[in-house]
PDB file of C-alpha atoms in Angstrom:
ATOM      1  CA  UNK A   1      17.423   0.795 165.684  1.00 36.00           C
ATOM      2  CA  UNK A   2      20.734  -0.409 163.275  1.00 41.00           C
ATOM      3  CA  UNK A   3      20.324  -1.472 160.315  1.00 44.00           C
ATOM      4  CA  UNK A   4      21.196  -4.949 159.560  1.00 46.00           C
ATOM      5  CA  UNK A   5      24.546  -3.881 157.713  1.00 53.00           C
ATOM      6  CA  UNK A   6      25.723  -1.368 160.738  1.00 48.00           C
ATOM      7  CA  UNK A   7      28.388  -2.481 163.128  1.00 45.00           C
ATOM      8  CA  UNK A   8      26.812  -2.981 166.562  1.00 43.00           C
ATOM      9  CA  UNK A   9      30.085  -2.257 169.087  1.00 41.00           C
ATOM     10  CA  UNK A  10      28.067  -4.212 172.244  1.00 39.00           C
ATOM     11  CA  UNK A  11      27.304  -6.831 170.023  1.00 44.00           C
ATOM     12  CA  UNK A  12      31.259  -7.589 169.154  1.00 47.00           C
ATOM     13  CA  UNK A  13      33.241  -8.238 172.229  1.00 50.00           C
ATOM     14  CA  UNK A  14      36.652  -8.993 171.172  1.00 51.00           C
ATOM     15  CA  UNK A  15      37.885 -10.458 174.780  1.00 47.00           C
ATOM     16  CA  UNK A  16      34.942 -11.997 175.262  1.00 47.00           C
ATOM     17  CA  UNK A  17      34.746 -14.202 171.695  1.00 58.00           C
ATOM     18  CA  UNK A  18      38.139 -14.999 172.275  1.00 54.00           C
ATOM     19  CA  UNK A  19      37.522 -16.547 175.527  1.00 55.00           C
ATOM     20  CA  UNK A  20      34.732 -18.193 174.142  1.00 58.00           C
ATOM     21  CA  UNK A  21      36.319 -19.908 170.766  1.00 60.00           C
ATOM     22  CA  UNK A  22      39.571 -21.204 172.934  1.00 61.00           C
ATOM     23  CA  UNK A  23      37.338 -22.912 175.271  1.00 62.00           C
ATOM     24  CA  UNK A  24      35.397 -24.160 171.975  1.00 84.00           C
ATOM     25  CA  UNK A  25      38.424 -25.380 169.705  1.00 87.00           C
ATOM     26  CA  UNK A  26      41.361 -24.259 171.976  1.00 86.00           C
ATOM     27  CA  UNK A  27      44.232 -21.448 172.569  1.00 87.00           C
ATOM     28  CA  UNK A  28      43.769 -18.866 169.801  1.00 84.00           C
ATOM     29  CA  UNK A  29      47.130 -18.878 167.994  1.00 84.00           C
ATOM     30  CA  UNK A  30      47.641 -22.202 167.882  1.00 89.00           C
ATOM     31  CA  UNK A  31      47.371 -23.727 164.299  1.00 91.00           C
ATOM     32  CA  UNK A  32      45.298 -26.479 165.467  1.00 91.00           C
ATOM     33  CA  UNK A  33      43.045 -24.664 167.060  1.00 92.00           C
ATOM     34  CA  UNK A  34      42.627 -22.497 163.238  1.00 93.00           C
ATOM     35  CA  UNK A  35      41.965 -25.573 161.453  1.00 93.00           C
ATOM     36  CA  UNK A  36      39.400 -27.046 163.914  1.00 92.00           C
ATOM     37  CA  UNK A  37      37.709 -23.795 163.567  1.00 93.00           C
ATOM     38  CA  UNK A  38      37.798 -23.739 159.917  1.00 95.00           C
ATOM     39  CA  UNK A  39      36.688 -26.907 159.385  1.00 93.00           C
ATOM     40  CA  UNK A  40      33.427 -26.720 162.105  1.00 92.00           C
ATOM     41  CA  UNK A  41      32.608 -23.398 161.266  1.00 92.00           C
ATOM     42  CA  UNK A  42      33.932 -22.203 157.778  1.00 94.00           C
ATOM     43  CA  UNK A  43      34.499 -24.738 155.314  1.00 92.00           C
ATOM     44  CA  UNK A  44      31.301 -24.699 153.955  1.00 91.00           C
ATOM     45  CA  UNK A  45      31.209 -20.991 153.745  1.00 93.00           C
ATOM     46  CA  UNK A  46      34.358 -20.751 151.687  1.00 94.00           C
ATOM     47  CA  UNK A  47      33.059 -22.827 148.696  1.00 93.00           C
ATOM     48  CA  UNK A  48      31.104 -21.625 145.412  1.00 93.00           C
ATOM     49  CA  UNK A  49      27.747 -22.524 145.307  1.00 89.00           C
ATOM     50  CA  UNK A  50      27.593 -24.418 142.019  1.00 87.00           C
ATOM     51  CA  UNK A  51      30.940 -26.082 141.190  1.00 85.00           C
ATOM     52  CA  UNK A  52      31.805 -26.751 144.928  1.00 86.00           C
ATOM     53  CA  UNK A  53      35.379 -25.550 144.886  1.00 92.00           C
ATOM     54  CA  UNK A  54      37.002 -22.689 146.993  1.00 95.00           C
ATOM     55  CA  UNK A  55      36.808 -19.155 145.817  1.00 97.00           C
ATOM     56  CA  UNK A  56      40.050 -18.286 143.569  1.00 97.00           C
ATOM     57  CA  UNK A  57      40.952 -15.393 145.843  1.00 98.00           C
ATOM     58  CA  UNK A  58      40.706 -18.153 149.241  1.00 98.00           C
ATOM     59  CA  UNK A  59      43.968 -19.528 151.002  1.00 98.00           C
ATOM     60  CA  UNK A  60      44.807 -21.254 153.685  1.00 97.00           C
ATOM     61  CA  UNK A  61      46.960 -20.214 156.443  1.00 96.00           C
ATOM     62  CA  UNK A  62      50.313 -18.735 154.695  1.00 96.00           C
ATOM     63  CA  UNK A  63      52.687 -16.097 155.938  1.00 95.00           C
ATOM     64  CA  UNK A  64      52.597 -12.713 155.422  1.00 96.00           C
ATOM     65  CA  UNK A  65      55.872 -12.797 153.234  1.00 96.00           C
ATOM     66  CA  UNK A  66      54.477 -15.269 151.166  1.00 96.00           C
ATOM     67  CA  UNK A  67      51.427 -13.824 150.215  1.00 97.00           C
ATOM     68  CA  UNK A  68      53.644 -10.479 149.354  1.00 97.00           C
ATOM     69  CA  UNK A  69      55.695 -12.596 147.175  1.00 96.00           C
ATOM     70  CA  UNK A  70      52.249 -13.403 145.219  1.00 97.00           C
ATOM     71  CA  UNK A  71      50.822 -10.363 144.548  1.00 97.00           C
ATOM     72  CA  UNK A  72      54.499  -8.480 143.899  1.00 93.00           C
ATOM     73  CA  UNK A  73      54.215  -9.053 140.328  1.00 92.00           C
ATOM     74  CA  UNK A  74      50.356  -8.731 140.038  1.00 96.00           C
ATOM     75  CA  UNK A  75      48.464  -5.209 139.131  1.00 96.00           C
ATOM     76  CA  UNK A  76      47.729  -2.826 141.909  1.00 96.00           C
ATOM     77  CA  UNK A  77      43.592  -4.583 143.404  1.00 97.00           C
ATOM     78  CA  UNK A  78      44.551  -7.516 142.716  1.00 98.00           C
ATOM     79  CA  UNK A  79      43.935  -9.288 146.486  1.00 98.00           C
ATOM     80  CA  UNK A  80      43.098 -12.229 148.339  1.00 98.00           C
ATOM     81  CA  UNK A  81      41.431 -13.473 151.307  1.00 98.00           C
ATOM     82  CA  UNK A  82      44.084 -15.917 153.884  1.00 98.00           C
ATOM     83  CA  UNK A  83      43.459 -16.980 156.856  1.00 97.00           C
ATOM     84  CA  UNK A  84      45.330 -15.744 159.851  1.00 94.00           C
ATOM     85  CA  UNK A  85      48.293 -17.324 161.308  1.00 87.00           C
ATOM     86  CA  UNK A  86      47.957 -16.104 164.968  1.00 88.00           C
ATOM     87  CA  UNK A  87      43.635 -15.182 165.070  1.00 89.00           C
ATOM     88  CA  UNK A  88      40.877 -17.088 164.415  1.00 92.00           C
ATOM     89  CA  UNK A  89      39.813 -14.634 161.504  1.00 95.00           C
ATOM     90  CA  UNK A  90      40.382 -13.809 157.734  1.00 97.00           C
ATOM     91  CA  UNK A  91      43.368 -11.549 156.515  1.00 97.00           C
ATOM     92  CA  UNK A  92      42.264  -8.968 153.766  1.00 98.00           C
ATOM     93  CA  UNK A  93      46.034  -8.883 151.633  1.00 97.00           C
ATOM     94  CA  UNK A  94      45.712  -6.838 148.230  1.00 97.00           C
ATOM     95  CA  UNK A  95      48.064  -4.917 146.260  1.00 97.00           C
ATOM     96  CA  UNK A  96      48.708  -1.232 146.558  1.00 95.00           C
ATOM     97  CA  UNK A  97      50.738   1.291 144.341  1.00 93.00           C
ATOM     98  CA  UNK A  98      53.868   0.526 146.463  1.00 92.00           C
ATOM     99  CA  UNK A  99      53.277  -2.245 148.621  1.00 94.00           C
ATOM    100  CA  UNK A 100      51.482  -4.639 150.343  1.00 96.00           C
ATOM    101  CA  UNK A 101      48.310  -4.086 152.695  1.00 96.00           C
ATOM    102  CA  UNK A 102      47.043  -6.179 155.239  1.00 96.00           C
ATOM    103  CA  UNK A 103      43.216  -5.391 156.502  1.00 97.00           C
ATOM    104  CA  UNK A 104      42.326  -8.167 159.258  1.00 96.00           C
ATOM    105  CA  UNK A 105      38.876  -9.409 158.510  1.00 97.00           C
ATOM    106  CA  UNK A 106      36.698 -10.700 161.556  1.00 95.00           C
ATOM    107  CA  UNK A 107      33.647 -12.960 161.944  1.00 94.00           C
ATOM    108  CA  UNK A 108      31.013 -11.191 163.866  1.00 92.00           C
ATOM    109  CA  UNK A 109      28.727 -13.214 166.925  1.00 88.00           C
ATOM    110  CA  UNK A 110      26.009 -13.338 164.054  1.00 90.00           C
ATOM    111  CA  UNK A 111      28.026 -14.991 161.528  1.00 89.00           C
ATOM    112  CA  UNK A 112      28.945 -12.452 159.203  1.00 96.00           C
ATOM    113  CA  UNK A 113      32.429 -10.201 158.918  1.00 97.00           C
ATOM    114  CA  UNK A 114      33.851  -7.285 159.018  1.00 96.00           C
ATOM    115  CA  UNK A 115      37.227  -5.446 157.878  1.00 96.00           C
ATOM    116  CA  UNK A 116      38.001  -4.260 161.203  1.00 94.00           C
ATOM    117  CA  UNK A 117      38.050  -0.541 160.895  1.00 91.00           C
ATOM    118  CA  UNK A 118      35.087  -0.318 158.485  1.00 93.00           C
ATOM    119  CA  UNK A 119      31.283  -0.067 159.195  1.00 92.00           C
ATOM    120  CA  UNK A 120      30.029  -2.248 157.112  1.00 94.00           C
ATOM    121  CA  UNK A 121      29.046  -5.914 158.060  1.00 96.00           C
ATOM    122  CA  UNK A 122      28.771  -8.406 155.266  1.00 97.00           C
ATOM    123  CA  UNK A 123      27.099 -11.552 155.247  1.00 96.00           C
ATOM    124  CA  UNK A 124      29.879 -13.397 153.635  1.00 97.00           C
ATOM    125  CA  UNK A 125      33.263 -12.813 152.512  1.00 98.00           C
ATOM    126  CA  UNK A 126      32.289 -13.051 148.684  1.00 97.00           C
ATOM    127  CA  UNK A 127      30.325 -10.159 149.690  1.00 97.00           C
ATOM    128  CA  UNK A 128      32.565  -8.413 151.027  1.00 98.00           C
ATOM    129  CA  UNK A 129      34.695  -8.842 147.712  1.00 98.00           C
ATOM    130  CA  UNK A 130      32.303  -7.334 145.694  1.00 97.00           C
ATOM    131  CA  UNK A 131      31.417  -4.630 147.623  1.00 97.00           C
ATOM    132  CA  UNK A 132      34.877  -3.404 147.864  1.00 97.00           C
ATOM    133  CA  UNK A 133      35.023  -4.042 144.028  1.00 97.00           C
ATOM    134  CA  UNK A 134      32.251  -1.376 143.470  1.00 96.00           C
ATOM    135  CA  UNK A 135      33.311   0.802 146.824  1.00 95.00           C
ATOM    136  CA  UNK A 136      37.236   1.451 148.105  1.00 94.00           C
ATOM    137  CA  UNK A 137      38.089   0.518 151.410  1.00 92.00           C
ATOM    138  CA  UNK A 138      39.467   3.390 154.577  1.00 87.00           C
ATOM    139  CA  UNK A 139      42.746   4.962 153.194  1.00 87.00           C
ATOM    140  CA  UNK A 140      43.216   3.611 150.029  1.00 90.00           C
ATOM    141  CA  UNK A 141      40.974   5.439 146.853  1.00 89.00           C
ATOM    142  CA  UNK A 142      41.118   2.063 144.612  1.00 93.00           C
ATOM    143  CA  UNK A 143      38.841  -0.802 144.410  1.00 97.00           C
ATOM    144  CA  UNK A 144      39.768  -4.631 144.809  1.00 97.00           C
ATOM    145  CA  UNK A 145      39.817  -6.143 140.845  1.00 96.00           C
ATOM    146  CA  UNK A 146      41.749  -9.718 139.926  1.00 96.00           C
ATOM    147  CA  UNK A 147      41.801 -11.935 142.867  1.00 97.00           C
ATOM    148  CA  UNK A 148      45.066 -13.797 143.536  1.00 98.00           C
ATOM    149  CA  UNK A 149      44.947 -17.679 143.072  1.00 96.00           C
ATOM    150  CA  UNK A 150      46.949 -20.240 143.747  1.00 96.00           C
ATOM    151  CA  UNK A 151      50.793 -20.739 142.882  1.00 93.00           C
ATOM    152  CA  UNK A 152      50.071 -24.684 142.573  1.00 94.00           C
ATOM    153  CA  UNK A 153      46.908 -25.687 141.621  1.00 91.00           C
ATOM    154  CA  UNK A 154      47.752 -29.278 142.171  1.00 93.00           C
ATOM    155  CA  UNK A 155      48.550 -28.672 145.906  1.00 94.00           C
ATOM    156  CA  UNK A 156      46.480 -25.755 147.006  1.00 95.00           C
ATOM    157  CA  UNK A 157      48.135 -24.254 149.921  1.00 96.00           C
ATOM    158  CA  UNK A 158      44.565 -24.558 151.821  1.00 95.00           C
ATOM    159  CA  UNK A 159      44.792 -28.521 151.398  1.00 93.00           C
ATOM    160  CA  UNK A 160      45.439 -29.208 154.589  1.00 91.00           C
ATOM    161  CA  UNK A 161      42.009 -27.512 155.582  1.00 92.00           C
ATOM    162  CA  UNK A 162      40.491 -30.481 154.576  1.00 84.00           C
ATOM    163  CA  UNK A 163      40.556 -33.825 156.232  1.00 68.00           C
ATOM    164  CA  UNK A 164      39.334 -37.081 155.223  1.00 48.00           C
ATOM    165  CA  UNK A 165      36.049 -35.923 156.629  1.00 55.00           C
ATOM    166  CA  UNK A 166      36.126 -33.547 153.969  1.00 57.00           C
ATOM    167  CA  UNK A 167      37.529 -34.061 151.359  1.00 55.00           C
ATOM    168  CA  UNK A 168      39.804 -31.659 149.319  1.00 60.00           C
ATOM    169  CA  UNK A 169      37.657 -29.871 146.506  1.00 65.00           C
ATOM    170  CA  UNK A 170      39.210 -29.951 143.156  1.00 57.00           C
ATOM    171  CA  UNK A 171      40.893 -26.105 142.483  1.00 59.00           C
ATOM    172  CA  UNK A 172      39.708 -26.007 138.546  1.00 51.00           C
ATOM    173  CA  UNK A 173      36.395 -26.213 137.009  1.00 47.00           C
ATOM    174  CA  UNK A 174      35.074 -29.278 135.234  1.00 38.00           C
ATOM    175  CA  UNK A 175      34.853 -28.846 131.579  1.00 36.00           C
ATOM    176  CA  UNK A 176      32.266 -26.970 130.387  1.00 38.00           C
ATOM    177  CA  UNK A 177      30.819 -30.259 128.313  1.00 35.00           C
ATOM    178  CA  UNK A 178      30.457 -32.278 131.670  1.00 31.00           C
ATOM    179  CA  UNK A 179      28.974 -30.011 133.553  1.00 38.00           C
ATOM    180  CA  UNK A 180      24.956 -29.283 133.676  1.00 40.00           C
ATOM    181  CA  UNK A 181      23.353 -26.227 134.859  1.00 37.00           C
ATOM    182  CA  UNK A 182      23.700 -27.182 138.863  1.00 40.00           C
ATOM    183  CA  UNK A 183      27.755 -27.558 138.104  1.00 43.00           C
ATOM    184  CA  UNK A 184      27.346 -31.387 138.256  1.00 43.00           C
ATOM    185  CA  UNK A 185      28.459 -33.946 136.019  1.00 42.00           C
ATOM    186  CA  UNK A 186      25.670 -35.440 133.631  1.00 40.00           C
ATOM    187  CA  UNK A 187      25.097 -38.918 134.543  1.00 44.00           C
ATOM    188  CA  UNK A 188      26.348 -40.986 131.512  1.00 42.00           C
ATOM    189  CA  UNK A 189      24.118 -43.439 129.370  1.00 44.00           C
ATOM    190  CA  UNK A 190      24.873 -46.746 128.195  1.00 44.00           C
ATOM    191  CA  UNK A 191      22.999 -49.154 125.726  1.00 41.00           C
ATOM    192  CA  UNK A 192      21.995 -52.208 126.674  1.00 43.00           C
ATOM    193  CA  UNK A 193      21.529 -55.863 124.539  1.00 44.00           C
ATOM    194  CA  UNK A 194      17.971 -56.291 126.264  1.00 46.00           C
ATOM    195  CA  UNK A 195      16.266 -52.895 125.574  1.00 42.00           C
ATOM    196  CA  UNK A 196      17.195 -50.013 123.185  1.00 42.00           C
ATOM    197  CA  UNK A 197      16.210 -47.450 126.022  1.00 43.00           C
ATOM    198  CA  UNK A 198      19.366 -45.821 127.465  1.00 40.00           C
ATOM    199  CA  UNK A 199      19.748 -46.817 131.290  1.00 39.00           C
ATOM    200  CA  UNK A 200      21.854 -44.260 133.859  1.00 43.00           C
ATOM    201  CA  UNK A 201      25.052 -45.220 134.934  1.00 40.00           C
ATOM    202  CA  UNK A 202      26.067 -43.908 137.942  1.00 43.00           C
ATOM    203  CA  UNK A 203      29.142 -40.939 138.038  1.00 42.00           C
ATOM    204  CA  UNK A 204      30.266 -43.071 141.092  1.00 46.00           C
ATOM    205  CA  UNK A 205      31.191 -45.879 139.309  1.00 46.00           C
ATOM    206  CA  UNK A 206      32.237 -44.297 136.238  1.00 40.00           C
ATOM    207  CA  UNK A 207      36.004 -45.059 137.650  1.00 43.00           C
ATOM    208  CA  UNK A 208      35.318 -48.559 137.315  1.00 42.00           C
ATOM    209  CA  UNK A 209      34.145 -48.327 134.161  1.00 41.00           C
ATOM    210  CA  UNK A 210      36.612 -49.084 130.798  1.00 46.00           C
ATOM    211  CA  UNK A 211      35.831 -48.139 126.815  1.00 43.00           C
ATOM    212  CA  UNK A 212      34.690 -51.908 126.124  1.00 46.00           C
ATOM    213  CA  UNK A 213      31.449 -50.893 128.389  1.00 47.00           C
ATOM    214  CA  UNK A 214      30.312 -48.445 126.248  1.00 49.00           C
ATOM    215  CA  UNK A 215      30.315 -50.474 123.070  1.00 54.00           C
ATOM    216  CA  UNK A 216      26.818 -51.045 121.989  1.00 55.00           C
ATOM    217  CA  UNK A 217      26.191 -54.758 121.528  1.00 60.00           C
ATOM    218  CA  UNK A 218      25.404 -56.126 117.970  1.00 61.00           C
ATOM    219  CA  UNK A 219      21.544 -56.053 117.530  1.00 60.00           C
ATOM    220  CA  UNK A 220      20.091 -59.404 117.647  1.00 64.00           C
ATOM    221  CA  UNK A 221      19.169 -61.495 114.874  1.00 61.00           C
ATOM    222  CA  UNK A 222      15.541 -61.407 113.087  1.00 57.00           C
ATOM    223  CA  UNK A 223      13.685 -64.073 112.109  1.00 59.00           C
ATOM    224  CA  UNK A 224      12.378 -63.637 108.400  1.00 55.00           C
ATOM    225  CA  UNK A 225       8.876 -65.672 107.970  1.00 55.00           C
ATOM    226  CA  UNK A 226       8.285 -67.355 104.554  1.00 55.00           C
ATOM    227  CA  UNK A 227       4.984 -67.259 102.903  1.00 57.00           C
ATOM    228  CA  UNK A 228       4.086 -70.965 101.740  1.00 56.00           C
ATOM    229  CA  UNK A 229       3.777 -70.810  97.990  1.00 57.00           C
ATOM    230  CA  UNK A 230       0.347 -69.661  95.876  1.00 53.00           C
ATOM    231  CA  UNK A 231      -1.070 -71.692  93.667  1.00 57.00           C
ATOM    232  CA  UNK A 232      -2.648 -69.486  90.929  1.00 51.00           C
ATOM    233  CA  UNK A 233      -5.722 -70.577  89.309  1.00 54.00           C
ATOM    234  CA  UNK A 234      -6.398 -69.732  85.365  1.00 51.00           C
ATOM    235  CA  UNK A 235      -9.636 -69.415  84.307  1.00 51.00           C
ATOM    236  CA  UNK A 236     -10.251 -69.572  80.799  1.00 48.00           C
TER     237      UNK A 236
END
C-alpha cells in the first residue's frame, strides 16, 4: 500500500480533472475561470495562519517575463510560488545560476500538490517550500532560500484575487506592539466617569474613534464631612 506522501498515478488523471474543473468554474485557460477557482478553492489555503496575510513568496497570476524580471537581480534560491496563466495550478519560478526555472506545481484529487515530475505529494504549498529548502528539487543540486515578494506592497499583484467577498489581506505585518499571541490586535481600553474599571472597546469601531475619547474624565468631587465641635470638660 503507498504511503500517504507517494504519488498515486491512477489517482491523478490529468484529462479527466480537467474535464471536471471546466465544467465546475469553466474553460481552463480562461482567466476567469483561474480566479473563480482560486477564490472557491484556494484562497484560504494561501494565507498564514496567524497574521492572515498571503505568504511573501505567493502571487497572483503574472507572466512569465515578469516574474524573470523579479528574481534577475535576486541570489540564486531565491523563488516564488504564481499562479498559472493558462492551468488551473501553481507555477514553481526560482532562480538558478544562469537563469530562470519554471517547475509547474499541481493540486492533486485529495487536495494536496505536487511539482509535476517529483514523487513527493505535499499537503500544502508552504510545505512544499520547506521541504525543498532542506531537499533540492530533479536537476538542479541547490535548495530554495529567500522567497521573492512583492514589487508593490501597496498593490499586490494578487489583489485582484480578492473580491468584495473577500476582502484583500493587508501584505505587511501589524506592529509587533498591536499584535497578541493569535496575530490579532488587542482590544483597546478606555476609562470611564462612572466606574474606574477599564471597559473593552471594540477594534471595529476603533475607526470611529478620535484622541478626545481616550481622555480620562476629571474624577468627581468628594464631599469632606465636618465633625461638630467638642466641648472639653476641665476637671479640677
Amino acid at each position: 500500500m503507498a504511503e500517504d506522501d507517494e504519488f498515486i498515478e491512477d489517482d491523478y488523471s490529468i484529462a479527466h480533472r480537467a474535464e471536471t474543473v471546466s465544467n465546475l468554474y469553466g474553460p481552463v485557460g480562461a482567466k476567469n475561470t483561474t480566479v473563480k477557482w482560486f477564490q472557491t478553492s484556494q484562497l484560504q489555503k494561501l494565507l498564514e495562519p496567524f497574521s492572515e496575510r498571503p505568504y511573501e513568496w505567493f502571487h497572483g497570476i503574472i507572466p512569465r517575463a515578469k516574474a524573470e524580471k523579479m528574481l534577475l537581480l535576486k541570489p540564486v534560491g531565491a523563488f516564488m510560488i504564481r499562479l498559472s496563466e493558462k492551468r488551473l495550478g501553481y507555477v514553481l519560478t526560482f532562480r538558478a545560476e544562469t537563469r530562470c526555472r519554471h517547475y509547474m506545481v499541481d493540486p492533486t484529487p485529495s487536495n494536496k500538490y505536487v511539482v509535476v515530475g517529483e514523487p513527493k505529494v505535499h499537503k500544502t504549498l508552504e510545505d512544499l517550500v520547506k521541504y525543498h529548502q532542506k531537499l533540492p528539487l530533479s536537476n538542479w543540486n541547490h535548495l530554495l532560500t529567500e522567497p521573492c515578494g512583492q514589487q508593490d506592497v501597496a498593490r499586490p499583484d494578487y489583489a485582484e484575487l480578492w473580491t468584495s467577498g473577500h476582502p484583500t489581506p493587508p501584505t505587511q505585518p501589524l506592529s509587533a506592539s498591536y499584535m497578541d499571541m493569535k496575530g490579532r490586535q488587542p482590544p483597546l481600553q478606555q476609562v470611564t466617569a462612572n466606574s474606574t474599571k477599564s471597559s473593552t472597546i471594540s477594534t471595529n469601531n476603533v475607526a470611529t474613534l478620535n484622541t478626545q475619547d481616550f481622555i480620562p474624565p476629571l474624577p468627581p468631587k468628594t464631599r469632606t464631612k465636618t465633625r461638630p465641635p467638642v466641648n472639653y470638660i476641665s476637671y479640677k
